[in-house]
Amino acid sequence: MIKLRNITKFYDAGAVKTYVLRNIDLDVAEGEFITIMGPSGAGKTTLLNIIGMLDMPTEGEYLFFDEKVHSLNDRKRSALYKQYFGYVFQSFHLIDELTVYENLETPLLYKKIKGAERKSMVCDILDRFQIVGKKDLFPSQLSGGQQQLVGVARAIISNPKLILADEPTGNLHSEQGEEIMRLFKKLNAEGTTIIQVTHSEKNASCGDRIVRLRDGWIEKLQ
């Protein structure tokens, strides 16, 4: 599904290059559940953003289902993202001007799903996450934990083939966090590929293997 070869990311400030990722080689098979771990500043979120086509490497090759992502234009990358990806952002990235209902509906609009089916899918996910009472509220009216739940719900509503999750339980209390991980395990068992960034060894244990980063290098593959 995913092949990363010699992925390097650096920022050039005159004579000084600041490296974020160095020579990353990684394969992800369809249906895997992978965890990326490492200390702050190791490059975890940058790697996830490159996999999610939200950032581009400075050097290296990225193949997604044999498509050379690094060679695609923005329109084609965007089309791939909308077709295959669901993303749980650490900072939520909900649209402030839209209600919870409208935020959840947005990925379905991108996929051109018809109105009646969209309504049914949104109602189902509201019920599944027990946030029916929040559907007409705006993100600013929600707690951090509630925004996180909406973010997770939005990521999975369109049944993506790949879920990328950056600290998906970071703002949730323990019971909510455990429920999200159970949901991820269920989705993975049904065939969804999942790549998560987490500091939690408990969350990491839900996956198949761990990729550990340090100072932009892959330190250890498990």
Coordinates of C-alpha atoms in Angstrom, one line a residue:
M1 CA 0.0 0.0 0.0
I2 CA 2.7 2.5 1.1
K3 CA 6.4 2.5 0.2
L4 CA 8.7 5.2 1.5
R5 CA 12.2 5.3 0.2
N6 CA 14.9 7.6 1.6
I7 CA 12.4 10.1 2.8
T8 CA 14.2 13.2 4.1
K9 CA 12.8 16.5 5.2
F10 CA 14.8 19.5 6.0
Y11 CA 14.3 23.3 6.2
D12 CA 17.0 25.4 4.5
A13 CA 17.9 28.6 6.3
G14 CA 20.8 29.9 4.3
A15 CA 23.9 28.0 5.3
V16 CA 22.1 25.9 7.9
K17 CA 19.9 22.9 7.2
T18 CA 17.5 21.8 9.9
Y19 CA 16.7 18.1 9.5
V20 CA 13.3 16.8 10.6
L21 CA 13.4 13.4 8.9
R22 CA 16.5 11.5 7.6
N23 CA 16.5 8.6 5.1
I24 CA 13.2 7.0 6.2
D25 CA 12.5 3.6 4.5
L26 CA 9.2 2.1 5.5
D27 CA 6.7 -0.2 3.9
V28 CA 3.0 -0.4 5.1
A29 CA 0.9 -3.3 3.9
E30 CA -2.8 -2.9 3.4
G31 CA -4.6 -4.0 6.6
E32 CA -1.8 -3.2 9.0
F33 CA -2.1 -1.3 12.2
I34 CA 1.2 0.6 12.8
T35 CA 2.2 2.9 15.6
I36 CA 4.9 5.6 15.3
M37 CA 6.5 6.5 18.6
G38 CA 9.4 8.6 19.8
P39 CA 10.3 11.6 22.0
S40 CA 9.0 15.2 21.2
G41 CA 10.8 16.5 18.2
A42 CA 11.6 13.1 16.7
G43 CA 9.6 13.8 13.5
K44 CA 6.5 11.7 14.2
T45 CA 3.9 14.3 13.1
T46 CA 6.0 15.3 10.0
L47 CA 6.2 11.7 8.9
L48 CA 2.5 11.3 9.4
N49 CA 1.8 14.5 7.4
I50 CA 4.0 13.2 4.6
I51 CA 2.2 9.9 4.5
G52 CA -1.1 11.9 4.6
M53 CA 0.0 14.0 1.6
L54 CA -0.3 17.2 3.7
D55 CA 3.4 17.8 3.5
M56 CA 6.0 16.9 0.9
P57 CA 9.5 15.4 1.5
T58 CA 12.6 17.4 0.5
E59 CA 14.1 14.2 -0.9
G60 CA 13.0 10.6 -1.5
E61 CA 10.2 8.6 -3.0
Y62 CA 6.7 8.0 -1.7
L63 CA 4.5 5.4 -3.5
F64 CA 0.9 4.9 -2.6
F65 CA -0.7 1.9 -4.4
D66 CA 2.3 2.3 -6.8
E67 CA 1.4 6.0 -7.5
K68 CA 4.4 8.2 -7.2
V69 CA 2.9 10.7 -4.8
H70 CA 6.0 13.0 -4.9
S71 CA 5.5 13.4 -8.7
L72 CA 1.7 14.2 -8.6
N73 CA 0.3 17.7 -8.8
D74 CA -1.8 19.1 -6.0
R75 CA -5.1 18.2 -7.7
K76 CA -4.2 14.6 -8.1
R77 CA -2.8 14.3 -4.5
S78 CA -6.0 15.9 -3.2
A79 CA -8.1 13.4 -5.1
L80 CA -6.2 10.5 -3.7
Y81 CA -6.5 11.9 -0.2
K82 CA -10.3 12.3 -0.5
Q83 CA -10.7 8.8 -1.9
Y84 CA -8.6 6.9 0.6
F85 CA -7.7 8.8 3.7
G86 CA -9.3 9.7 7.1
Y87 CA -7.1 11.9 9.4
V88 CA -7.4 12.5 13.1
F89 CA -5.5 15.6 13.9
Q90 CA -3.9 16.3 17.2
S91 CA -5.2 19.9 17.1
F92 CA -8.7 18.8 15.9
H93 CA -8.8 21.0 12.7
L94 CA -12.6 21.3 12.9
I95 CA -14.1 24.0 10.7
D96 CA -15.0 26.8 13.2
E97 CA -17.8 28.2 11.0
L98 CA -19.6 24.8 10.7
T99 CA -21.7 22.9 13.3
V100 CA -20.8 19.4 14.5
Y101 CA -23.3 18.0 12.0
E102 CA -21.8 20.0 9.1
N103 CA -18.2 19.1 10.1
L104 CA -19.2 15.5 10.0
E105 CA -21.0 15.9 6.7
T106 CA -18.0 17.6 4.9
P107 CA -16.1 14.4 4.0
L108 CA -19.3 12.9 2.5
L109 CA -19.8 16.0 0.4
Y110 CA -16.2 15.6 -1.0
K111 CA -17.2 12.1 -2.0
K112 CA -20.4 13.3 -3.6
I113 CA -22.6 11.0 -1.5
K114 CA -26.3 11.9 -2.0
G115 CA -28.3 13.8 0.5
A116 CA -30.4 11.0 2.1
E117 CA -27.5 8.7 2.4
R118 CA -25.4 11.5 3.9
K119 CA -28.0 12.3 6.5
S120 CA -28.3 8.6 7.5
M121 CA -24.5 8.3 7.8
V122 CA -24.2 11.4 9.9
C123 CA -27.0 10.4 12.2
D124 CA -25.4 6.9 12.6
I125 CA -22.0 8.4 13.6
L126 CA -23.6 10.9 16.0
D127 CA -25.4 8.1 17.7
R128 CA -22.3 5.8 17.7
F129 CA -20.2 8.5 19.4
Q130 CA -23.0 9.6 21.7
I131 CA -22.9 13.2 20.5
V132 CA -26.4 13.6 19.1
G133 CA -27.0 16.4 21.6
K134 CA -24.0 18.4 20.2
K135 CA -24.9 18.2 16.6
D136 CA -26.0 21.9 16.3
L137 CA -23.1 23.3 18.3
F138 CA -20.0 24.9 16.9
P139 CA -16.4 23.8 17.8
S140 CA -15.9 26.8 20.1
Q141 CA -18.8 25.5 22.2
L142 CA -17.2 22.1 22.8
S143 CA -14.6 20.9 25.3
G144 CA -11.3 19.6 24.0
G145 CA -12.4 16.1 24.6
Q146 CA -15.7 16.6 22.7
Q147 CA -13.8 18.2 19.7
Q148 CA -11.5 15.2 19.7
L149 CA -14.5 12.8 19.5
V150 CA -15.9 14.8 16.6
G151 CA -12.5 14.7 14.9
V152 CA -12.3 10.9 15.2
A153 CA -15.9 10.6 14.0
R154 CA -15.2 12.8 11.0
A155 CA -12.1 10.7 10.1
I156 CA -14.0 7.4 10.0
I157 CA -17.5 8.5 8.7
S158 CA -16.7 7.9 5.0
N159 CA -15.2 4.4 5.7
P160 CA -11.6 5.3 4.5
K161 CA -9.2 2.6 3.5
L162 CA -6.4 4.3 5.6
I163 CA -6.8 6.2 8.9
L164 CA -4.0 8.4 10.1
A165 CA -4.3 9.4 13.8
D166 CA -2.0 11.9 15.6
E167 CA -2.4 11.3 19.3
P168 CA -6.1 10.3 18.9
T169 CA -6.8 9.9 22.6
G170 CA -4.7 12.8 23.9
N171 CA -7.6 14.9 25.0
L172 CA -9.9 12.1 26.1
H173 CA -10.5 10.7 29.5
S174 CA -9.4 7.1 29.9
E175 CA -12.8 5.5 29.2
Q176 CA -13.3 7.5 26.0
G177 CA -9.7 6.7 25.0
E178 CA -10.2 3.0 25.5
E179 CA -13.4 3.1 23.5
I180 CA -11.6 4.9 20.6
M181 CA -8.9 2.2 20.6
R182 CA -11.5 -0.6 20.6
L183 CA -13.1 1.1 17.6
F184 CA -9.7 1.3 15.8
K185 CA -9.1 -2.4 16.5
K186 CA -12.5 -3.3 15.1
L187 CA -12.0 -1.2 12.0
N188 CA -8.6 -2.7 11.5
A189 CA -10.1 -6.2 11.9
E190 CA -12.5 -5.3 9.1
G191 CA -9.6 -4.3 6.8
T192 CA -8.9 -0.6 7.5
T193 CA -5.2 0.2 7.5
I194 CA -4.3 2.4 10.6
I195 CA -1.2 4.4 11.3
Q196 CA -1.2 6.2 14.7
V197 CA 1.2 8.5 16.5
T198 CA 1.1 8.1 20.2
H199 CA 3.1 8.4 23.4
S200 CA 1.0 5.6 25.0
E201 CA 2.5 2.2 25.2
K202 CA -1.0 0.9 25.9
N203 CA -2.4 2.3 22.7
A204 CA 0.7 1.1 20.8
S205 CA 0.0 -2.5 22.0
C206 CA -3.3 -2.4 20.0
G207 CA -1.3 -2.4 16.7
D208 CA 0.8 -4.9 14.8
R209 CA 4.2 -3.2 15.1
I210 CA 5.9 -0.1 16.3
V211 CA 8.2 2.3 14.3
R212 CA 10.4 4.3 16.7
L213 CA 11.8 7.6 15.7
R214 CA 14.6 9.5 17.3
D215 CA 16.1 12.8 15.9
G216 CA 14.4 12.1 12.5
W217 CA 15.9 8.6 12.1
I218 CA 14.1 5.3 12.4
E219 CA 15.7 3.9 15.5
K220 CA 14.0 0.5 15.8
L221 CA 11.4 -1.5 13.9
Q222 CA 9.4 -4.0 15.9

